[in-house]
C-alpha cells in the first residue's frame, strides 16, 4: 500500500507561527510625515523658494501647479502666492538683513535654512503678519526640515531681524548714493536701477515710481482673441475690467487664469497689455504698396504674440509664419495657434531658410527681460550686466535677418521687453545705419497711449501705463 504524502509543515517558531511564512515578514513601519501639521500656505511658499534656488525654476511657473496639487483654498492660495513671490522679489534686501542679523555671509548658511530665513524675514519686514506668527511658523518649518538645533538658529536670527522695521534696516544698510539707496529700498540690484534711470533720461526723477511699480504684484492681463470674443464680453464673463489701451485687453485682480472657461476654450489667453500693443502696432504700420497678407513672427516663442497676430491675419485674409528654434517651444506655439492661419517653423531666426517677400515682420527679440521683472520675481537677482552684450549681438543679427526677409516697402517692428538702451535705441540705430531702413513714428501705432517717450520709438513703463516696460520701433524698407 502506497503511503500518502502530505506537504511538510514548516517549522513553528515561538507563539506557534511558522518560520518562513510570508506573514512572518517584519511589518513596514510608516514614518511620520515631518510636514504634517505645518502651516500649508507657508510650506507651499517655502517649496517654491527651494525650487527657485535649487533648480533655477521660475516661481510663476512652479506655484500655480503646486497650489492645484495641494488643493489650497482661495485664502491660503493668496497667502502662499504673496509670500513666495514677495520673498523671491525682495531677495537682495532680505539677504542683506539676514547677513547682518546672523553675522554670516549667505554662502555659509545652509540653503534650506536660508529659504526659511528669507520667508520669515519677508513676513517680518514686508507684510502685516504678526511677528510672533512669522517667527513661530518659520521655526516650525526649520525644525521639520533640519531638527531642533538648526531651528534654534532660525529663531535667533529672526528675532534679531524683528528688532527693526524695514525702514530702519534700510537706513542702516542701504548705500548712501541716491540710486543705490532707492535700489536697496525697493529690492532691485543697483545696476538695474541705473539702467532704468538711464532709459528715463530727463524723466529720471520718476525712478522711484518705476521701482515701486516694478516691486508690486501685477494684475493679470488677458487678451481676447479677435474674431472669437470681444474684450467687453471677456470682461463680463470673467468679472474683469477692460484695459485702457489695447482693444483686446482685460485686467483681473488675481487668481489662476488657467481655470477660466474662456482661456480653457481658447477664446482668450494670458498676455500683458504691452505685448498686445506690440502685436497690434505691427498690423497698423503703414506700408508702401498693398498688403498681400504675408506676415512673419521671427521670434515667436512662447506664442502669445503669434496667436494674436494669427487671429488678426485670419480676419484680414492673410497668413502668419512663426519661427522658433527650440522644438518643444515650437510645439507650444502650434497648440496656442491651433485653428489659426499660422505655420510654425523650427529654425534659427538668423538663418530661417524662409523665402523673402514678407509684408510685415515682428522681431520680438530675446532680451534680458528687465521690463518684466514684476512678473518674474526671481529674475532680477539672476540677470547680470554681462548678459547684455551677447544678447545685443543676437538682437542685431535677428533684426538684420528680418530686414533681408521683408519686401521693399514692408515694415519690420522691433521690440524687446527691456528698457536697456543697449537693447533698444542702440540696436535700432545700428539697423538704420547699416541697412538703410527708415524709422517710422511708432507713437502713431499706439493710438491713445500717452507719455511714451521722445523720438520715434515707444517705451512703455509699469508706473505710467500699467504694462511691462516694452520697447518698440517700426522700420520700413525703402522701395529703392
PDB file of C-alpha atoms in Angstrom, residues 38-303:
ATOM      1  CA  UNK A  38       2.834  72.634   9.324  1.00  0.00           C
ATOM      2  CA  UNK A  39       1.242  75.794   8.013  1.00  0.00           C
ATOM      3  CA  UNK A  40       0.167  74.833   4.464  1.00  0.00           C
ATOM      4  CA  UNK A  41       0.484  78.164   2.642  1.00  0.00           C
ATOM      5  CA  UNK A  42       3.907  78.812   4.185  1.00  0.00           C
ATOM      6  CA  UNK A  43       5.058  75.310   3.319  1.00  0.00           C
ATOM      7  CA  UNK A  44       3.934  75.861  -0.279  1.00  0.00           C
ATOM      8  CA  UNK A  45       5.782  79.177  -0.436  1.00  0.00           C
ATOM      9  CA  UNK A  46       8.895  77.541   1.003  1.00  0.00           C
ATOM     10  CA  UNK A  47       8.779  74.799  -1.624  1.00  0.00           C
ATOM     11  CA  UNK A  48       8.620  77.432  -4.357  1.00  0.00           C
ATOM     12  CA  UNK A  49      11.641  79.255  -2.933  1.00  0.00           C
ATOM     13  CA  UNK A  50      13.505  75.965  -2.802  1.00  0.00           C
ATOM     14  CA  UNK A  51      12.698  75.166  -6.425  1.00  0.00           C
ATOM     15  CA  UNK A  52      13.928  78.610  -7.440  1.00  0.00           C
ATOM     16  CA  UNK A  53      17.183  78.183  -5.527  1.00  0.00           C
ATOM     17  CA  UNK A  54      17.946  74.546  -6.307  1.00  0.00           C
ATOM     18  CA  UNK A  55      16.671  74.164  -9.876  1.00  0.00           C
ATOM     19  CA  UNK A  56      16.694  77.727 -11.205  1.00  0.00           C
ATOM     20  CA  UNK A  57      12.935  77.319 -11.566  1.00  0.00           C
ATOM     21  CA  UNK A  58      10.600  80.215 -12.253  1.00  0.00           C
ATOM     22  CA  UNK A  59       8.272  80.969  -9.362  1.00  0.00           C
ATOM     23  CA  UNK A  60       5.377  81.949 -11.638  1.00  0.00           C
ATOM     24  CA  UNK A  61       5.606  78.558 -13.379  1.00  0.00           C
ATOM     25  CA  UNK A  62       6.029  76.431 -10.247  1.00  0.00           C
ATOM     26  CA  UNK A  63       3.418  77.952  -7.945  1.00  0.00           C
ATOM     27  CA  UNK A  64       0.132  77.538  -9.904  1.00  0.00           C
ATOM     28  CA  UNK A  65       0.538  73.774 -10.305  1.00  0.00           C
ATOM     29  CA  UNK A  66       1.635  73.396  -6.703  1.00  0.00           C
ATOM     30  CA  UNK A  67      -1.461  75.245  -5.468  1.00  0.00           C
ATOM     31  CA  UNK A  68      -3.707  72.986  -7.537  1.00  0.00           C
ATOM     32  CA  UNK A  69      -1.957  69.802  -6.403  1.00  0.00           C
ATOM     33  CA  UNK A  70      -2.274  70.737  -2.725  1.00  0.00           C
ATOM     34  CA  UNK A  71      -5.848  71.937  -3.080  1.00  0.00           C
ATOM     35  CA  UNK A  72      -5.339  75.116  -1.080  1.00  0.00           C
ATOM     36  CA  UNK A  73      -8.462  77.220  -0.693  1.00  0.00           C
ATOM     37  CA  UNK A  74      -8.509  80.738  -2.122  1.00  0.00           C
ATOM     38  CA  UNK A  75      -7.392  82.393   1.103  1.00  0.00           C
ATOM     39  CA  UNK A  76      -4.432  80.056   1.656  1.00  0.00           C
ATOM     40  CA  UNK A  77      -3.512  80.219  -2.031  1.00  0.00           C
ATOM     41  CA  UNK A  78      -3.437  84.020  -1.875  1.00  0.00           C
ATOM     42  CA  UNK A  79      -1.153  83.926   1.172  1.00  0.00           C
ATOM     43  CA  UNK A  80       1.179  81.367  -0.438  1.00  0.00           C
ATOM     44  CA  UNK A  81       1.374  83.486  -3.579  1.00  0.00           C
ATOM     45  CA  UNK A  82       2.147  86.669  -1.673  1.00  0.00           C
ATOM     46  CA  UNK A  83       4.860  85.010   0.403  1.00  0.00           C
ATOM     47  CA  UNK A  84       6.510  83.086  -2.450  1.00  0.00           C
ATOM     48  CA  UNK A  85       6.563  85.914  -4.972  1.00  0.00           C
ATOM     49  CA  UNK A  86       7.313  88.552  -2.367  1.00  0.00           C
ATOM     50  CA  UNK A  87      10.269  86.732  -0.830  1.00  0.00           C
ATOM     51  CA  UNK A  88      11.692  85.924  -4.281  1.00  0.00           C
ATOM     52  CA  UNK A  89      11.275  89.527  -5.386  1.00  0.00           C
ATOM     53  CA  UNK A  90      12.889  91.013  -2.256  1.00  0.00           C
ATOM     54  CA  UNK A  91      15.737  88.505  -2.027  1.00  0.00           C
ATOM     55  CA  UNK A  92      18.610  91.002  -2.183  1.00  0.00           C
ATOM     56  CA  UNK A  93      17.228  93.202   0.590  1.00  0.00           C
ATOM     57  CA  UNK A  94      16.327  90.182   2.733  1.00  0.00           C
ATOM     58  CA  UNK A  95      19.771  88.637   2.316  1.00  0.00           C
ATOM     59  CA  UNK A  96      21.485  91.850   3.412  1.00  0.00           C
ATOM     60  CA  UNK A  97      19.361  91.895   6.574  1.00  0.00           C
ATOM     61  CA  UNK A  98      19.938  88.184   7.221  1.00  0.00           C
ATOM     62  CA  UNK A  99      23.710  88.610   6.864  1.00  0.00           C
ATOM     63  CA  UNK A 100      23.708  91.436   9.398  1.00  0.00           C
ATOM     64  CA  UNK A 101      21.407  89.607  11.819  1.00  0.00           C
ATOM     65  CA  UNK A 102      23.261  86.292  11.635  1.00  0.00           C
ATOM     66  CA  UNK A 103      26.827  87.524  11.350  1.00  0.00           C
ATOM     67  CA  UNK A 104      27.371  85.102   8.456  1.00  0.00           C
ATOM     68  CA  UNK A 105      27.536  85.551   4.671  1.00  0.00           C
ATOM     69  CA  UNK A 106      24.665  83.829   2.894  1.00  0.00           C
ATOM     70  CA  UNK A 107      27.128  81.400   1.280  1.00  0.00           C
ATOM     71  CA  UNK A 108      27.821  79.940   4.723  1.00  0.00           C
ATOM     72  CA  UNK A 109      24.149  79.394   5.595  1.00  0.00           C
ATOM     73  CA  UNK A 110      22.612  76.046   4.695  1.00  0.00           C
ATOM     74  CA  UNK A 111      20.414  76.541   1.636  1.00  0.00           C
ATOM     75  CA  UNK A 112      17.288  75.051   3.203  1.00  0.00           C
ATOM     76  CA  UNK A 113      17.650  77.254   6.261  1.00  0.00           C
ATOM     77  CA  UNK A 114      18.303  80.274   4.066  1.00  0.00           C
ATOM     78  CA  UNK A 115      14.974  79.688   2.333  1.00  0.00           C
ATOM     79  CA  UNK A 116      13.230  79.605   5.721  1.00  0.00           C
ATOM     80  CA  UNK A 117      15.036  82.767   6.834  1.00  0.00           C
ATOM     81  CA  UNK A 118      14.041  84.589   3.657  1.00  0.00           C
ATOM     82  CA  UNK A 119      10.439  83.537   4.106  1.00  0.00           C
ATOM     83  CA  UNK A 120      10.384  84.597   7.751  1.00  0.00           C
ATOM     84  CA  UNK A 121      12.217  87.875   7.143  1.00  0.00           C
ATOM     85  CA  UNK A 122       9.839  88.793   4.355  1.00  0.00           C
ATOM     86  CA  UNK A 123       6.881  88.362   6.692  1.00  0.00           C
ATOM     87  CA  UNK A 124       8.552  90.419   9.390  1.00  0.00           C
ATOM     88  CA  UNK A 125       9.606  93.303   7.161  1.00  0.00           C
ATOM     89  CA  UNK A 126       7.117  93.478   4.312  1.00  0.00           C
ATOM     90  CA  UNK A 127       3.763  92.105   5.496  1.00  0.00           C
ATOM     91  CA  UNK A 128       1.287  92.664   8.299  1.00  0.00           C
ATOM     92  CA  UNK A 129       1.822  89.169   9.667  1.00  0.00           C
ATOM     93  CA  UNK A 130       2.240  89.338  13.451  1.00  0.00           C
ATOM     94  CA  UNK A 131       5.936  88.982  14.384  1.00  0.00           C
ATOM     95  CA  UNK A 132       5.321  86.060  16.741  1.00  0.00           C
ATOM     96  CA  UNK A 133       3.470  84.177  13.974  1.00  0.00           C
ATOM     97  CA  UNK A 134       6.199  84.869  11.423  1.00  0.00           C
ATOM     98  CA  UNK A 135       8.892  83.608  13.787  1.00  0.00           C
ATOM     99  CA  UNK A 136       6.991  80.620  15.186  1.00  0.00           C
ATOM    100  CA  UNK A 137       5.901  79.244  11.801  1.00  0.00           C
ATOM    101  CA  UNK A 138       9.413  79.662  10.420  1.00  0.00           C
ATOM    102  CA  UNK A 139      10.915  77.833  13.381  1.00  0.00           C
ATOM    103  CA  UNK A 140       8.405  75.006  12.838  1.00  0.00           C
ATOM    104  CA  UNK A 141       9.467  74.734   9.192  1.00  0.00           C
ATOM    105  CA  UNK A 142      13.138  74.668  10.136  1.00  0.00           C
ATOM    106  CA  UNK A 143      12.576  72.055  12.846  1.00  0.00           C
ATOM    107  CA  UNK A 144      10.693  69.755  10.476  1.00  0.00           C
ATOM    108  CA  UNK A 145      13.434  70.095   7.878  1.00  0.00           C
ATOM    109  CA  UNK A 146      16.636  70.228   9.903  1.00  0.00           C
ATOM    110  CA  UNK A 147      15.987  69.428  13.547  1.00  0.00           C
ATOM    111  CA  UNK A 148      15.809  71.338  16.799  1.00  0.00           C
ATOM    112  CA  UNK A 149      19.369  72.687  16.785  1.00  0.00           C
ATOM    113  CA  UNK A 150      19.064  74.486  13.488  1.00  0.00           C
ATOM    114  CA  UNK A 151      15.569  75.623  14.370  1.00  0.00           C
ATOM    115  CA  UNK A 152      17.185  77.471  17.263  1.00  0.00           C
ATOM    116  CA  UNK A 153      19.475  79.268  14.825  1.00  0.00           C
ATOM    117  CA  UNK A 154      16.476  80.375  12.749  1.00  0.00           C
ATOM    118  CA  UNK A 155      14.701  81.547  15.896  1.00  0.00           C
ATOM    119  CA  UNK A 156      17.685  83.637  16.996  1.00  0.00           C
ATOM    120  CA  UNK A 157      18.241  85.253  13.591  1.00  0.00           C
ATOM    121  CA  UNK A 158      14.591  86.125  13.031  1.00  0.00           C
ATOM    122  CA  UNK A 159      14.283  87.648  16.480  1.00  0.00           C
ATOM    123  CA  UNK A 160      17.183  89.959  15.580  1.00  0.00           C
ATOM    124  CA  UNK A 161      15.506  90.765  12.279  1.00  0.00           C
ATOM    125  CA  UNK A 162      12.296  91.669  14.125  1.00  0.00           C
ATOM    126  CA  UNK A 163      14.119  94.244  16.250  1.00  0.00           C
ATOM    127  CA  UNK A 164      13.991  96.773  13.376  1.00  0.00           C
ATOM    128  CA  UNK A 165      11.387  97.770  10.819  1.00  0.00           C
ATOM    129  CA  UNK A 166      12.182  97.649   7.124  1.00  0.00           C
ATOM    130  CA  UNK A 167      12.722 101.420   7.083  1.00  0.00           C
ATOM    131  CA  UNK A 168      15.192 101.125   9.949  1.00  0.00           C
ATOM    132  CA  UNK A 169      17.079  98.318   8.192  1.00  0.00           C
ATOM    133  CA  UNK A 170      17.187 100.394   5.004  1.00  0.00           C
ATOM    134  CA  UNK A 171      18.557 103.352   6.936  1.00  0.00           C
ATOM    135  CA  UNK A 172      21.233 101.119   8.442  1.00  0.00           C
ATOM    136  CA  UNK A 173      22.270  99.081   5.405  1.00  0.00           C
ATOM    137  CA  UNK A 174      21.414 100.963   2.193  1.00  0.00           C
ATOM    138  CA  UNK A 175      24.122 102.668   0.131  1.00  0.00           C
ATOM    139  CA  UNK A 176      24.258 106.407   0.609  1.00  0.00           C
ATOM    140  CA  UNK A 177      24.161 107.445  -3.068  1.00  0.00           C
ATOM    141  CA  UNK A 178      20.628 108.255  -4.292  1.00  0.00           C
ATOM    142  CA  UNK A 179      20.251 105.496  -6.907  1.00  0.00           C
ATOM    143  CA  UNK A 180      21.863 102.859  -4.690  1.00  0.00           C
ATOM    144  CA  UNK A 181      19.604 103.833  -1.797  1.00  0.00           C
ATOM    145  CA  UNK A 182      16.444 103.612  -3.918  1.00  0.00           C
ATOM    146  CA  UNK A 183      17.565 100.299  -5.408  1.00  0.00           C
ATOM    147  CA  UNK A 184      18.130  98.762  -1.970  1.00  0.00           C
ATOM    148  CA  UNK A 185      14.909 100.155  -0.518  1.00  0.00           C
ATOM    149  CA  UNK A 186      12.817  98.771  -3.362  1.00  0.00           C
ATOM    150  CA  UNK A 187      14.666  95.467  -3.700  1.00  0.00           C
ATOM    151  CA  UNK A 188      16.482  95.913  -7.021  1.00  0.00           C
ATOM    152  CA  UNK A 189      20.112  95.334  -7.918  1.00  0.00           C
ATOM    153  CA  UNK A 190      21.938  98.637  -8.240  1.00  0.00           C
ATOM    154  CA  UNK A 191      22.841  98.079 -11.894  1.00  0.00           C
ATOM    155  CA  UNK A 192      19.202  97.538 -12.916  1.00  0.00           C
ATOM    156  CA  UNK A 193      18.110 100.743 -11.159  1.00  0.00           C
ATOM    157  CA  UNK A 194      20.840 102.566 -13.087  1.00  0.00           C
ATOM    158  CA  UNK A 195      19.561 101.042 -16.364  1.00  0.00           C
ATOM    159  CA  UNK A 196      16.069 102.377 -15.602  1.00  0.00           C
ATOM    160  CA  UNK A 197      17.441 105.831 -14.753  1.00  0.00           C
ATOM    161  CA  UNK A 198      19.442 105.942 -17.997  1.00  0.00           C
ATOM    162  CA  UNK A 199      16.411 104.957 -20.059  1.00  0.00           C
ATOM    163  CA  UNK A 200      14.190 107.530 -18.350  1.00  0.00           C
ATOM    164  CA  UNK A 201      16.707 110.220 -19.288  1.00  0.00           C
ATOM    165  CA  UNK A 202      15.297 113.639 -18.486  1.00  0.00           C
ATOM    166  CA  UNK A 203      12.497 111.920 -16.554  1.00  0.00           C
ATOM    167  CA  UNK A 204      14.943 110.167 -14.206  1.00  0.00           C
ATOM    168  CA  UNK A 205      13.093 111.779 -11.317  1.00  0.00           C
ATOM    169  CA  UNK A 206      10.484 109.046 -11.892  1.00  0.00           C
ATOM    170  CA  UNK A 207      12.961 106.330 -10.942  1.00  0.00           C
ATOM    171  CA  UNK A 208      11.388 105.685  -7.544  1.00  0.00           C
ATOM    172  CA  UNK A 209       7.956 105.391  -9.164  1.00  0.00           C
ATOM    173  CA  UNK A 210       9.364 102.802 -11.601  1.00  0.00           C
ATOM    174  CA  UNK A 211      10.932 100.771  -8.805  1.00  0.00           C
ATOM    175  CA  UNK A 212       7.780 100.880  -6.688  1.00  0.00           C
ATOM    176  CA  UNK A 213       5.632  99.710  -9.625  1.00  0.00           C
ATOM    177  CA  UNK A 214       8.198  97.058 -10.503  1.00  0.00           C
ATOM    178  CA  UNK A 215       8.206  95.806  -6.930  1.00  0.00           C
ATOM    179  CA  UNK A 216       4.421  95.434  -6.735  1.00  0.00           C
ATOM    180  CA  UNK A 217       2.423  92.357  -7.627  1.00  0.00           C
ATOM    181  CA  UNK A 218       0.959  92.977 -11.103  1.00  0.00           C
ATOM    182  CA  UNK A 219      -2.601  92.422 -12.233  1.00  0.00           C
ATOM    183  CA  UNK A 220      -3.380  89.505 -14.534  1.00  0.00           C
ATOM    184  CA  UNK A 221      -3.810  90.658 -18.143  1.00  0.00           C
ATOM    185  CA  UNK A 222      -5.960  88.646 -20.553  1.00  0.00           C
ATOM    186  CA  UNK A 223      -6.180  89.018 -24.317  1.00  0.00           C
ATOM    187  CA  UNK A 224      -9.497  88.464 -26.079  1.00  0.00           C
ATOM    188  CA  UNK A 225      -8.922  86.552 -29.307  1.00  0.00           C
ATOM    189  CA  UNK A 226     -10.144  88.696 -32.219  1.00  0.00           C
ATOM    190  CA  UNK A 227     -12.948  87.039 -34.147  1.00  0.00           C
ATOM    191  CA  UNK A 228     -13.885  84.850 -31.179  1.00  0.00           C
ATOM    192  CA  UNK A 229     -14.782  87.168 -28.302  1.00  0.00           C
ATOM    193  CA  UNK A 230     -14.631  90.903 -27.630  1.00  0.00           C
ATOM    194  CA  UNK A 231     -12.847  92.464 -24.681  1.00  0.00           C
ATOM    195  CA  UNK A 232     -16.224  93.664 -23.392  1.00  0.00           C
ATOM    196  CA  UNK A 233     -17.625  90.135 -23.495  1.00  0.00           C
ATOM    197  CA  UNK A 234     -14.479  88.719 -21.892  1.00  0.00           C
ATOM    198  CA  UNK A 235     -14.690  91.244 -19.072  1.00  0.00           C
ATOM    199  CA  UNK A 236     -18.309  90.260 -18.436  1.00  0.00           C
ATOM    200  CA  UNK A 237     -17.665  86.518 -18.261  1.00  0.00           C
ATOM    201  CA  UNK A 238     -14.502  86.841 -16.132  1.00  0.00           C
ATOM    202  CA  UNK A 239     -15.510  89.696 -13.835  1.00  0.00           C
ATOM    203  CA  UNK A 240     -12.524  91.723 -15.038  1.00  0.00           C
ATOM    204  CA  UNK A 241     -12.152  95.233 -16.408  1.00  0.00           C
ATOM    205  CA  UNK A 242     -11.296  96.241 -19.965  1.00  0.00           C
ATOM    206  CA  UNK A 243      -7.746  97.502 -20.399  1.00  0.00           C
ATOM    207  CA  UNK A 244      -7.222 101.201 -21.107  1.00  0.00           C
ATOM    208  CA  UNK A 245      -5.131 100.909 -24.290  1.00  0.00           C
ATOM    209  CA  UNK A 246      -5.381  97.594 -26.126  1.00  0.00           C
ATOM    210  CA  UNK A 247      -8.820  96.869 -27.634  1.00  0.00           C
ATOM    211  CA  UNK A 248      -8.281  93.207 -26.685  1.00  0.00           C
ATOM    212  CA  UNK A 249      -7.152  93.608 -23.054  1.00  0.00           C
ATOM    213  CA  UNK A 250      -8.952  92.647 -19.851  1.00  0.00           C
ATOM    214  CA  UNK A 251      -7.436  93.062 -16.392  1.00  0.00           C
ATOM    215  CA  UNK A 252      -8.081  90.764 -13.418  1.00  0.00           C
ATOM    216  CA  UNK A 253      -7.081  91.388  -9.813  1.00  0.00           C
ATOM    217  CA  UNK A 254      -5.637  87.886  -9.419  1.00  0.00           C
ATOM    218  CA  UNK A 255      -6.489  84.210  -9.428  1.00  0.00           C
ATOM    219  CA  UNK A 256      -5.421  81.374 -11.692  1.00  0.00           C
ATOM    220  CA  UNK A 257      -6.336  82.383 -15.254  1.00  0.00           C
ATOM    221  CA  UNK A 258      -5.760  78.818 -16.427  1.00  0.00           C
ATOM    222  CA  UNK A 259      -9.003  77.859 -14.662  1.00  0.00           C
ATOM    223  CA  UNK A 260     -11.138  80.344 -16.602  1.00  0.00           C
ATOM    224  CA  UNK A 261     -13.524  78.803 -19.135  1.00  0.00           C
ATOM    225  CA  UNK A 262     -12.651  81.423 -21.751  1.00  0.00           C
ATOM    226  CA  UNK A 263      -8.961  80.538 -21.501  1.00  0.00           C
ATOM    227  CA  UNK A 264      -9.603  76.799 -21.489  1.00  0.00           C
ATOM    228  CA  UNK A 265     -11.773  77.110 -24.598  1.00  0.00           C
ATOM    229  CA  UNK A 266      -9.158  79.121 -26.493  1.00  0.00           C
ATOM    230  CA  UNK A 267     -11.255  82.277 -26.604  1.00  0.00           C
ATOM    231  CA  UNK A 268      -8.689  84.189 -24.576  1.00  0.00           C
ATOM    232  CA  UNK A 269      -5.107  83.937 -23.390  1.00  0.00           C
ATOM    233  CA  UNK A 270      -2.811  85.432 -20.787  1.00  0.00           C
ATOM    234  CA  UNK A 271      -0.792  88.296 -22.252  1.00  0.00           C
ATOM    235  CA  UNK A 272       0.474  91.593 -20.862  1.00  0.00           C
ATOM    236  CA  UNK A 273      -1.306  94.566 -22.388  1.00  0.00           C
ATOM    237  CA  UNK A 274       2.031  95.975 -23.525  1.00  0.00           C
ATOM    238  CA  UNK A 275       2.710  92.838 -25.563  1.00  0.00           C
ATOM    239  CA  UNK A 276      -0.726  93.168 -27.133  1.00  0.00           C
ATOM    240  CA  UNK A 277       0.135  96.716 -28.163  1.00  0.00           C
ATOM    241  CA  UNK A 278       3.329  95.482 -29.827  1.00  0.00           C
ATOM    242  CA  UNK A 279       1.468  92.940 -31.966  1.00  0.00           C
ATOM    243  CA  UNK A 280      -1.234  95.443 -32.877  1.00  0.00           C
ATOM    244  CA  UNK A 281       1.347  98.087 -33.795  1.00  0.00           C
ATOM    245  CA  UNK A 282       2.765  95.774 -36.470  1.00  0.00           C
ATOM    246  CA  UNK A 283      -0.673  95.480 -38.082  1.00  0.00           C
ATOM    247  CA  UNK A 284      -1.180  99.277 -38.045  1.00  0.00           C
ATOM    248  CA  UNK A 285       2.188 100.200 -39.562  1.00  0.00           C
ATOM    249  CA  UNK A 286       1.812 101.936 -42.965  1.00  0.00           C
ATOM    250  CA  UNK A 287       3.250 100.002 -45.900  1.00  0.00           C
ATOM    251  CA  UNK A 288       4.300 101.225 -49.300  1.00  0.00           C
ATOM    252  CA  UNK A 289       2.287  99.092 -51.696  1.00  0.00           C
ATOM    253  CA  UNK A 290      -0.504  96.651 -50.947  1.00  0.00           C
ATOM    254  CA  UNK A 291      -0.505  94.233 -48.029  1.00  0.00           C
ATOM    255  CA  UNK A 292      -0.603  90.732 -49.537  1.00  0.00           C
ATOM    256  CA  UNK A 293      -1.195  89.241 -46.092  1.00  0.00           C
ATOM    257  CA  UNK A 294       2.187  87.522 -45.774  1.00  0.00           C
ATOM    258  CA  UNK A 295       3.304  88.116 -42.204  1.00  0.00           C
ATOM    259  CA  UNK A 296       6.139  86.709 -40.086  1.00  0.00           C
ATOM    260  CA  UNK A 297       6.849  86.402 -36.360  1.00  0.00           C
ATOM    261  CA  UNK A 298      10.594  85.744 -36.390  1.00  0.00           C
ATOM    262  CA  UNK A 299      10.996  85.069 -32.643  1.00  0.00           C
ATOM    263  CA  UNK A 300       7.637  83.515 -31.864  1.00  0.00           C
ATOM    264  CA  UNK A 301       8.160  81.639 -28.585  1.00  0.00           C
ATOM    265  CA  UNK A 302       6.232  81.209 -26.338  1.00  0.00           C
ATOM    266  CA  UNK A 303       3.440  82.123 -28.766  1.00  0.00           C
TER     267      UNK A 303
END
